[in-house]
Coordinates of C-alpha atoms (C1' of nucleotides) in Angstrom, one line a residue:
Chain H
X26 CA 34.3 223.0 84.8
X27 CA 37.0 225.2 82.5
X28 CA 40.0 226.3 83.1
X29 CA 40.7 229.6 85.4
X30 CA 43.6 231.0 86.7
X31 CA 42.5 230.1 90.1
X32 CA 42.0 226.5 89.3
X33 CA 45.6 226.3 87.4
X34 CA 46.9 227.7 91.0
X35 CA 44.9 225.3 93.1
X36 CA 46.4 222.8 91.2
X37 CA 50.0 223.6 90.8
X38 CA 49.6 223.5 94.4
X39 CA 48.6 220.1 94.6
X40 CA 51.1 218.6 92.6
X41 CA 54.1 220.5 94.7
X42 CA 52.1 219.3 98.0
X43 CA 52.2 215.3 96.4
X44 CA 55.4 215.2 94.4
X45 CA 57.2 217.9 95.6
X46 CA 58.7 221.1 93.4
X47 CA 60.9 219.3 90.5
X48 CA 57.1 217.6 89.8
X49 CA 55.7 220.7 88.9
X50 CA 56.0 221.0 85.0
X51 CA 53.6 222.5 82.8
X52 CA 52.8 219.2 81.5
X53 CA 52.4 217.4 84.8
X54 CA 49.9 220.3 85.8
X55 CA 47.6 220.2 83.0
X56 CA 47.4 216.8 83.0
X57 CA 46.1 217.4 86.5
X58 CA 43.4 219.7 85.5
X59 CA 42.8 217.1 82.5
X60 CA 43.9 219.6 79.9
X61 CA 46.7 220.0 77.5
X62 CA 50.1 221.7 78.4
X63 CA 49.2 224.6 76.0
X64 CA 45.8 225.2 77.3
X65 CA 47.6 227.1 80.3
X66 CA 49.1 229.5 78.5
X67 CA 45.6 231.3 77.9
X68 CA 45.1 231.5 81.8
X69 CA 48.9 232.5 82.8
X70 CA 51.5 234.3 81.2
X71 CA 54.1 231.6 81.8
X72 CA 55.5 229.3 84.5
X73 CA 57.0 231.9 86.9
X74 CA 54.0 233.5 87.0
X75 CA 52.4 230.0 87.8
X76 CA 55.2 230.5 91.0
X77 CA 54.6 233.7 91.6
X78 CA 50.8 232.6 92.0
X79 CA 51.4 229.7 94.5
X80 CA 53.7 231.7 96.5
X81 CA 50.7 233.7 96.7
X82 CA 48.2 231.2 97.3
X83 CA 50.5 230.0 100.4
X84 CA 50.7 233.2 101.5
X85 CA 47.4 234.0 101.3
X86 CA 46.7 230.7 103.6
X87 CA 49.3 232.2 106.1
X88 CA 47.1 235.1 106.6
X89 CA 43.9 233.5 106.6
X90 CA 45.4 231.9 110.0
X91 CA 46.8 234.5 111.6
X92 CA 44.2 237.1 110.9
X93 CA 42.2 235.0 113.5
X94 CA 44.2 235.7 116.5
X95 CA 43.4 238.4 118.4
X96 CA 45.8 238.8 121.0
X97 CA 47.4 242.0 123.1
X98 CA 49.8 243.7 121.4
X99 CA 50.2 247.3 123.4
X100 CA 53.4 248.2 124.7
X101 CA 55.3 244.7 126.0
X102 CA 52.6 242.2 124.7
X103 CA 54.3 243.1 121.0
X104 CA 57.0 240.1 121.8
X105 CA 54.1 237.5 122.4
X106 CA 51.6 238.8 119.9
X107 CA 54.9 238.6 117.0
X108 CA 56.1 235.7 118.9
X109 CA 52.2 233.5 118.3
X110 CA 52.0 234.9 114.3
X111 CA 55.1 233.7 112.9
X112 CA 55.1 229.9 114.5
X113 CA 51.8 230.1 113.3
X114 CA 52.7 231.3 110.0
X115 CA 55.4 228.4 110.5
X116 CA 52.7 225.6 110.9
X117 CA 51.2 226.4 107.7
X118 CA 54.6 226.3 105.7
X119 CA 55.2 223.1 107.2
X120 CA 52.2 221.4 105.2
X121 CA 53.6 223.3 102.2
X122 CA 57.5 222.0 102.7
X123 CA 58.6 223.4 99.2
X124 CA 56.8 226.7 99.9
X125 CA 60.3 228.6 101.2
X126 CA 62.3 227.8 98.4
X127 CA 59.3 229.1 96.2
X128 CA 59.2 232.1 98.0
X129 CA 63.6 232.7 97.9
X130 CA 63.4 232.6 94.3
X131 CA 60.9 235.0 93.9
X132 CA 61.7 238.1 92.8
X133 CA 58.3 239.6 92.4
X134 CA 56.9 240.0 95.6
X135 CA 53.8 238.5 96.4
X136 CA 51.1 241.2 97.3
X137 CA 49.7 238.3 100.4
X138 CA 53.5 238.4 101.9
X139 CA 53.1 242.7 101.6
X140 CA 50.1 241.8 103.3
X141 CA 51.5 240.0 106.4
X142 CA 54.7 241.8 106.4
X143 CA 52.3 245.4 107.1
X144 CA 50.1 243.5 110.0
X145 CA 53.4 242.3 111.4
X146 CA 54.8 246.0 111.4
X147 CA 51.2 246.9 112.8
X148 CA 51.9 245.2 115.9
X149 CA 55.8 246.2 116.3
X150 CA 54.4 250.1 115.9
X151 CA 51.4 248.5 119.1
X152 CA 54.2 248.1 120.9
X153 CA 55.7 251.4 120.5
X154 CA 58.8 250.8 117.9
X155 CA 59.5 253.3 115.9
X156 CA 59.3 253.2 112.4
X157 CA 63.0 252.7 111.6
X158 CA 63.8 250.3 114.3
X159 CA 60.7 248.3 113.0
X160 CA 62.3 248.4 109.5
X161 CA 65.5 247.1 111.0
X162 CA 63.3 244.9 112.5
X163 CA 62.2 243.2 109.3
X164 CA 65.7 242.8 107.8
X165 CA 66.7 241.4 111.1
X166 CA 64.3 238.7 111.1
X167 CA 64.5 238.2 107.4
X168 CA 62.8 234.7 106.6
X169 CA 62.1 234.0 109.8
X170 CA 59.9 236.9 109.8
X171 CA 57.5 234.1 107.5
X172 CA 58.1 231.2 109.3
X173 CA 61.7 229.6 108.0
X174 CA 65.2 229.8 107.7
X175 CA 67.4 228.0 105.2
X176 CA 69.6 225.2 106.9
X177 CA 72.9 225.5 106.7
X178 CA 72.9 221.9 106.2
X179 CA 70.6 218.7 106.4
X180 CA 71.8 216.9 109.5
X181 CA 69.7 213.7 107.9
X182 CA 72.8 212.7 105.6
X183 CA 76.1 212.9 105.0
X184 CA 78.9 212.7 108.2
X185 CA 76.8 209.6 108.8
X186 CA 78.0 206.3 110.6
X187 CA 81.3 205.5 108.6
X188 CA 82.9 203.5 111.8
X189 CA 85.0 205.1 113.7
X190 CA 88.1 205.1 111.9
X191 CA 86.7 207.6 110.0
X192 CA 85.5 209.4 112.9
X193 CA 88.7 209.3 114.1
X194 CA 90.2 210.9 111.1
X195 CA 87.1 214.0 110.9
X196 CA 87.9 214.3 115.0
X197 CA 91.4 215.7 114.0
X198 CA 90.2 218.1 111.2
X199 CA 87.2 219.0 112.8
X200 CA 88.2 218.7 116.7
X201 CA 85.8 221.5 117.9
X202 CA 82.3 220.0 115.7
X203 CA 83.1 216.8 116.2
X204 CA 83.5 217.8 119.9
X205 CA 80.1 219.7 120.0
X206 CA 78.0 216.8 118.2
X207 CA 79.2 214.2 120.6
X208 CA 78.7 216.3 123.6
X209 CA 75.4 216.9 122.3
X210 CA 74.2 213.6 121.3
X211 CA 74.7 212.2 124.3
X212 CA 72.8 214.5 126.1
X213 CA 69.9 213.8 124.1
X214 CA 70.8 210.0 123.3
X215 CA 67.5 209.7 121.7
X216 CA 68.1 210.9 118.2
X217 CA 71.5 209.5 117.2
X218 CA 72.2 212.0 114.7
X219 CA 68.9 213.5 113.7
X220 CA 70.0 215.4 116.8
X221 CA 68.9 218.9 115.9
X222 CA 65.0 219.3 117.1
X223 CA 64.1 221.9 114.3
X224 CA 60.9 223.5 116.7
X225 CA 63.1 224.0 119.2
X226 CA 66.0 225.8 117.1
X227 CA 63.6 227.9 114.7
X228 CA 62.1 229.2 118.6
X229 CA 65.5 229.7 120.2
X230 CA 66.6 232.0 117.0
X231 CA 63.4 233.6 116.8
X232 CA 63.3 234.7 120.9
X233 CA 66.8 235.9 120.6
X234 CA 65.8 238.2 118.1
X235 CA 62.6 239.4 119.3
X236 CA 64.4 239.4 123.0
X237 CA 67.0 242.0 121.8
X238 CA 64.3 243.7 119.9
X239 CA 62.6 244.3 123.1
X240 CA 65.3 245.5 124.7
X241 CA 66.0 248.1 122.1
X242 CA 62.4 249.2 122.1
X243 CA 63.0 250.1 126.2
X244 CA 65.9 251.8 125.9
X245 CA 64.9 254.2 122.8
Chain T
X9 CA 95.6 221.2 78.5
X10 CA 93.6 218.1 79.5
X11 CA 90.3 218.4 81.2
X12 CA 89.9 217.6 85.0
X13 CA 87.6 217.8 87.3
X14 CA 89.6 220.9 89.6
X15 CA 89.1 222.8 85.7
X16 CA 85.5 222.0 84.8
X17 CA 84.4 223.4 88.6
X18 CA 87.0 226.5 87.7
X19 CA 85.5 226.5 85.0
X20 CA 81.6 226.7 86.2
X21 CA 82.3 228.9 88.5
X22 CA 83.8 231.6 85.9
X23 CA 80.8 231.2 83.5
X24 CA 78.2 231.6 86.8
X25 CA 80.5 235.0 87.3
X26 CA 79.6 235.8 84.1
X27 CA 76.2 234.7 83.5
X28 CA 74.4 234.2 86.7
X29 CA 73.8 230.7 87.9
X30 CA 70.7 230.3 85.0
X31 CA 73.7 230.4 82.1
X32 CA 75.3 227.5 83.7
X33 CA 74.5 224.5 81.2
X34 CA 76.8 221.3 80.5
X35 CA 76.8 222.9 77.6
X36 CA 78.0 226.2 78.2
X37 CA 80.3 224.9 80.6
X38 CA 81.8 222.3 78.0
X39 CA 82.0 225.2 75.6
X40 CA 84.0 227.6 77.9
X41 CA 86.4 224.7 78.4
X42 CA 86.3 224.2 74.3
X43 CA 85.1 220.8 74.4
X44 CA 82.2 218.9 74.0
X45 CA 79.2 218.7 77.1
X46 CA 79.7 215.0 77.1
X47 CA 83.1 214.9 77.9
X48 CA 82.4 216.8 81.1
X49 CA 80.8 213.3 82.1
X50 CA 84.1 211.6 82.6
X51 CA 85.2 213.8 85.1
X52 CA 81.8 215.0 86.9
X53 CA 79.2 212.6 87.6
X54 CA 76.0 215.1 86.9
X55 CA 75.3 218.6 87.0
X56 CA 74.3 218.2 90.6
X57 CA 78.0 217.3 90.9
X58 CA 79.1 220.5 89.6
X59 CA 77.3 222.3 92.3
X60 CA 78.0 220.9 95.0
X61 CA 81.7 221.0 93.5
X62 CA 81.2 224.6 93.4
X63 CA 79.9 225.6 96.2
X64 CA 82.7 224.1 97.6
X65 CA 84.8 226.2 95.7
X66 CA 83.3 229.4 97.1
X67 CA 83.6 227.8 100.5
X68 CA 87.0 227.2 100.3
X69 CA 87.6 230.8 98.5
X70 CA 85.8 232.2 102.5
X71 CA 88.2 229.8 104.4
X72 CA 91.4 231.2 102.5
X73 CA 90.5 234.3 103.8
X74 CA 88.9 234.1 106.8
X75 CA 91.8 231.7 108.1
X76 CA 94.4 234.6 107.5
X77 CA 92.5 236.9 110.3
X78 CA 94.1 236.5 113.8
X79 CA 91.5 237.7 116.3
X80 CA 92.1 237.1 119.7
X81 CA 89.0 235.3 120.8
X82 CA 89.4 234.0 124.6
X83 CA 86.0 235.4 126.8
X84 CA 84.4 238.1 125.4
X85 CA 87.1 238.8 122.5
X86 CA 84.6 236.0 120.8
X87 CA 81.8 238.4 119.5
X88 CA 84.6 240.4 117.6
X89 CA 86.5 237.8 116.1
X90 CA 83.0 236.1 115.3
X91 CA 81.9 239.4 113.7
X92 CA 85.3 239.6 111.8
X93 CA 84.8 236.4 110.5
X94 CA 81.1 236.6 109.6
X95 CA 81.6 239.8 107.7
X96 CA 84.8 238.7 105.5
X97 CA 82.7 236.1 104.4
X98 CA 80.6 238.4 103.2
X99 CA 83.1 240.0 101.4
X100 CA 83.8 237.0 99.1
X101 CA 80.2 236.0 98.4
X102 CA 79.6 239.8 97.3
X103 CA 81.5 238.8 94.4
X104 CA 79.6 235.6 93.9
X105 CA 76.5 236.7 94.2
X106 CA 74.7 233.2 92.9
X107 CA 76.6 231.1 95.5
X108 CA 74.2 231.5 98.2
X109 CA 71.2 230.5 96.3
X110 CA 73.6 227.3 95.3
X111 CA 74.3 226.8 99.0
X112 CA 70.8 227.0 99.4
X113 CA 70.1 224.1 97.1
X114 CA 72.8 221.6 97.8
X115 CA 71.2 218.5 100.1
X116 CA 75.0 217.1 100.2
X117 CA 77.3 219.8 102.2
X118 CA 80.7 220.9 101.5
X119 CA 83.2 219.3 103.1
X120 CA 84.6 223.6 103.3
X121 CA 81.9 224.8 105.0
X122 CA 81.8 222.1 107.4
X123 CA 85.1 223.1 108.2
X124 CA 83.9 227.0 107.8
X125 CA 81.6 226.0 110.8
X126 CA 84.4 224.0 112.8
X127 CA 86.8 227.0 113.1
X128 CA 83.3 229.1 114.3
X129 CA 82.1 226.8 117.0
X130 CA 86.1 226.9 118.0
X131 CA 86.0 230.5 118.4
X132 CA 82.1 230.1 120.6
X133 CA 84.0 227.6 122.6
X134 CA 87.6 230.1 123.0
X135 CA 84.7 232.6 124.1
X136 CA 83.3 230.1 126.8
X137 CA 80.4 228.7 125.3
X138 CA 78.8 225.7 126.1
X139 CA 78.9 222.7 123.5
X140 CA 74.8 223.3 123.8
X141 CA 74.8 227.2 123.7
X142 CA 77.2 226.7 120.1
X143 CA 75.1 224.4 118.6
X144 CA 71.9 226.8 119.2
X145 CA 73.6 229.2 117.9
X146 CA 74.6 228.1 114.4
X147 CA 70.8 227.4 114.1
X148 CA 69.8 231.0 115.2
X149 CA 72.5 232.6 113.2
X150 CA 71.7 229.9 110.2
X151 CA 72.9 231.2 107.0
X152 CA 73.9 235.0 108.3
X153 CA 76.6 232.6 109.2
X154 CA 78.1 232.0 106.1
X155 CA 77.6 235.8 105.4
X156 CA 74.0 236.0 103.9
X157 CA 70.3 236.1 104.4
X158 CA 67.5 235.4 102.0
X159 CA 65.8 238.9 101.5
X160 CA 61.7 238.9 102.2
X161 CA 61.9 240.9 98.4
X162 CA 63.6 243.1 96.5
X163 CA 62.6 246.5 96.9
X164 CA 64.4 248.1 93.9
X165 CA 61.1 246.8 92.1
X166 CA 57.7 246.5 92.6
X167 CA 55.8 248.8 94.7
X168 CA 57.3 251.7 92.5
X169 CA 56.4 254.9 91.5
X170 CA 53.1 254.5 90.2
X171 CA 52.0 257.5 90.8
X172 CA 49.7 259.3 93.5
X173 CA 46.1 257.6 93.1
X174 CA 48.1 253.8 93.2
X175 CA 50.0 255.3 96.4
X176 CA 46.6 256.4 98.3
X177 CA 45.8 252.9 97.5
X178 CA 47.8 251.2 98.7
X179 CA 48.2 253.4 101.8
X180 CA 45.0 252.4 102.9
X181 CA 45.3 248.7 102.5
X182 CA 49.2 248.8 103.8
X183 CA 48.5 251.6 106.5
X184 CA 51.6 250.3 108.3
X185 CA 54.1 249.8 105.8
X186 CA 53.4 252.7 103.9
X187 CA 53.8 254.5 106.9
X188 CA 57.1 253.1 107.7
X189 CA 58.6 253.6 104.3
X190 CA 57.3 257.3 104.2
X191 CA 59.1 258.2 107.3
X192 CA 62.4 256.2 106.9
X193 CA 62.4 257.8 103.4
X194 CA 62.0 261.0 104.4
X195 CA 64.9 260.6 106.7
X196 CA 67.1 259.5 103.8
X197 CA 66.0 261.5 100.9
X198 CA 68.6 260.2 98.9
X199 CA 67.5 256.7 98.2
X200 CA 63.5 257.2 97.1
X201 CA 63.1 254.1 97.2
X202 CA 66.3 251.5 96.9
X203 CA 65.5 252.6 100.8
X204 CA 67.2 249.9 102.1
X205 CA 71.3 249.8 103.1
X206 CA 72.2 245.7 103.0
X207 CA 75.5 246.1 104.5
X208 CA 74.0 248.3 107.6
X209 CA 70.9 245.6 107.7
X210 CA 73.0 242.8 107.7
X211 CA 75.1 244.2 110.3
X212 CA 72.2 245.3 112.7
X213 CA 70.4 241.6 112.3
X214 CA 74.1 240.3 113.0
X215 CA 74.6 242.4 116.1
X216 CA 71.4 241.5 117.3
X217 CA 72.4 238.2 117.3
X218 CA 75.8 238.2 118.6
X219 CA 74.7 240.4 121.8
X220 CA 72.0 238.2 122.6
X221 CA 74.1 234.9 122.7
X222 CA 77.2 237.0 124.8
X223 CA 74.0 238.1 127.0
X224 CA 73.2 234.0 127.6
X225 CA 76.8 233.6 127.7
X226 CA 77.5 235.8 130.7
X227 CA 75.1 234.5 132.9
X228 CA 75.8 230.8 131.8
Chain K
dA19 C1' 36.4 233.0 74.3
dC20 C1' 38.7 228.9 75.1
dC21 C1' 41.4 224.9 74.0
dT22 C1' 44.8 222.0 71.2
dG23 C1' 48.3 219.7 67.6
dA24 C1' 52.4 220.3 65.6
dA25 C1' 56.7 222.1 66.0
dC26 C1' 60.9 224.6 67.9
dA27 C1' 64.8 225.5 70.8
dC28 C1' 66.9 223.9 74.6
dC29 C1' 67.9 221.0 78.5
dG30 C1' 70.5 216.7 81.1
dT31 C1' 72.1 212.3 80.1
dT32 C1' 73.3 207.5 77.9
dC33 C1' 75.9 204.7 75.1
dA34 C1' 78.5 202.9 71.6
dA35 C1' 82.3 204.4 69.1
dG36 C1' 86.4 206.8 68.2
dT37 C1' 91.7 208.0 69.4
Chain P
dA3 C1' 92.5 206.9 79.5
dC4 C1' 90.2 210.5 77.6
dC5 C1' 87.0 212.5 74.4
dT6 C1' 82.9 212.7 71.1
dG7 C1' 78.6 212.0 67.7
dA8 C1' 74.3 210.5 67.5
dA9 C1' 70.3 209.9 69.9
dC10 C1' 66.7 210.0 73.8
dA11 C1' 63.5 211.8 77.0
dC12 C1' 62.0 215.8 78.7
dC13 C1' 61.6 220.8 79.3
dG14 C1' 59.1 225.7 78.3
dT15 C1' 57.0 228.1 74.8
dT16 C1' 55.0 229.8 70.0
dC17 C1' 51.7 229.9 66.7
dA18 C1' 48.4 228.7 63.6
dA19 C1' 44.3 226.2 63.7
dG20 C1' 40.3 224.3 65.6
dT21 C1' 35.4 224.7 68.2

DNA sequence: ACCTGAACACCGTTCAAGT
DNA sequence: ACCTGAACACCGTTCAAGT
């Protein structure tokens, strides 16, 4: 089987998927395909158009799934029908886990995200936004609009179990965290300190938003 | 002058002024400081060192500032001083602009922003929050709380003026989004098509969020 | 038309050696 | 203690050459 664009793609995609973004060099991916580095060059330009093509592919997946709901979207069924596409769009990214960095350093826009982006505006204008709140719309929602948002920070490491002198010491520089993270952990006593449930958040963010979206789209 | 480690980040952070983040090599850096790239090693461990040194740099460039505002921020005096807050940080990574794609990339946090986010949960908590309602609401503000968002794409290119025929196009696959940006356009002749006012969009997406949490708030 | 070998410029980093 | 020269492994990419 030679070499095509479409293969390169496919495969760039699988090495990210197994070894994660830093794996992806031109080397590593033609030795994937059983080729030599150079032989790539003849089916893409270079390697950010080898990013600019996975962000597509993922993209691409993203609609494939949400093109198969069919669900009400006239007049207040807009906040479920938005609501259902972007966690869906959401499960696919989380098979891809180095897709949303892909797509933040893009600066060519991929013509499957132009794709989604006009479908999503479809069903804001369903449910009788106009054209500028729907464009404020988009900005508002910014990544989430795809399915992530950039953490602030990974709760996984770092402020970690250094004894509790050391908590002592962060209590009195950071009284009001400090405060908040114990309150919360032992609510939730399961999860230590991997105490943020990501689903959970992304949802809560994502219904505040669409929630005063909603309320916008009454009152205009 | 010696080297030291407060210099070399000083240092990095000049040339990333300069250069953007992509003309920040060992190199580089070493030859900004007039030395050699290995003598950077005694006094940073890696490069990955140097960013997270300098994001923390930047971070603690947004607390000198934002620590000098006195807001009144008992009940709901919070939004505003929030608001305040949020937008000076703004302000400093306008002149940054590389920083948050460096926030974005650091796995290890800086010990700034942690304290960044401190003094915001203090000000939720002044404003009657719940430990519970704060901590959702640093993951639905997420990075807007540092002052930024990751935009979906840059519309100063791509999507241009190719002409009428490319436009009909594209009008028929994109029904929706062409749509929008004819009409919001038209309302604001004077950007064809850098259509798009980042302040004002960062603001509404802000707002949005801010009203909804005060909303959950009141009847908490 | 499609693929490759040799080569180039450029990375981050190690390590032994200088002062 | 602080800095550096030489060297290594690894990038992306060019270009002339193979089939």
């Amino acid at each position: 089987m030679p070499l095509s664009r479409e293969r390169v793609l496919r495969a760039a995609v699988d090495v990210a998927d197994q070894g994660g973004i830093e794996s992806l060099t031109m080397r590593r991916l033609a030795e994937e395909l059983g080729a030599e580095a150079m032989s790539l060059y003849y089916h893409v330009a270079n390697k950010e158009e080898v990013l600019d093509g996975i962000a597509d592919v993922i993209a691409t997946e993203i609609n494939d799934v949400v093109d198969q709901i069919d669900a009400p979207s006239k007049g207040p069924d807009w906040k479920k029908a938005v609501r259902q596409r972007i966690l869906s769009a959401r499960e696919v990214l989380l098979r891809h886990p180095w897709a949303p960095g892909v797509f933040d350093t893009r600066t060519n826009l991929s013509p499957a995200v132009v794709q989604y982006i006009d479908a999503l505006v479809g069903l804001m204008r369903d449910g009788g936004f106009s054209n500028d709140l729907a464009h404020h719309a988009l900005h508002a929602l910014g990544s989430r609009a795809l399915g992530f948002t950039h953490e602030l920070f990974d709760p996984s490491d770092g402020a970690g179990d250094e004894g509790g002198a050391a908590m002592l010491e962060m209590a009195d520089r950071l009284p009001h965290l400090v405060g908040m993270m114990m309150e919360v952990a032992h609510d939730d006593p399961d999860s230590t300190l991997g105490w943020c449930d990501d689903q959970f958040e992304f949802e809560f963010g994502l219904d505040l938003i669409l929630d005063g979206l909603d309320r916008i789209r009454e009152t205009a």
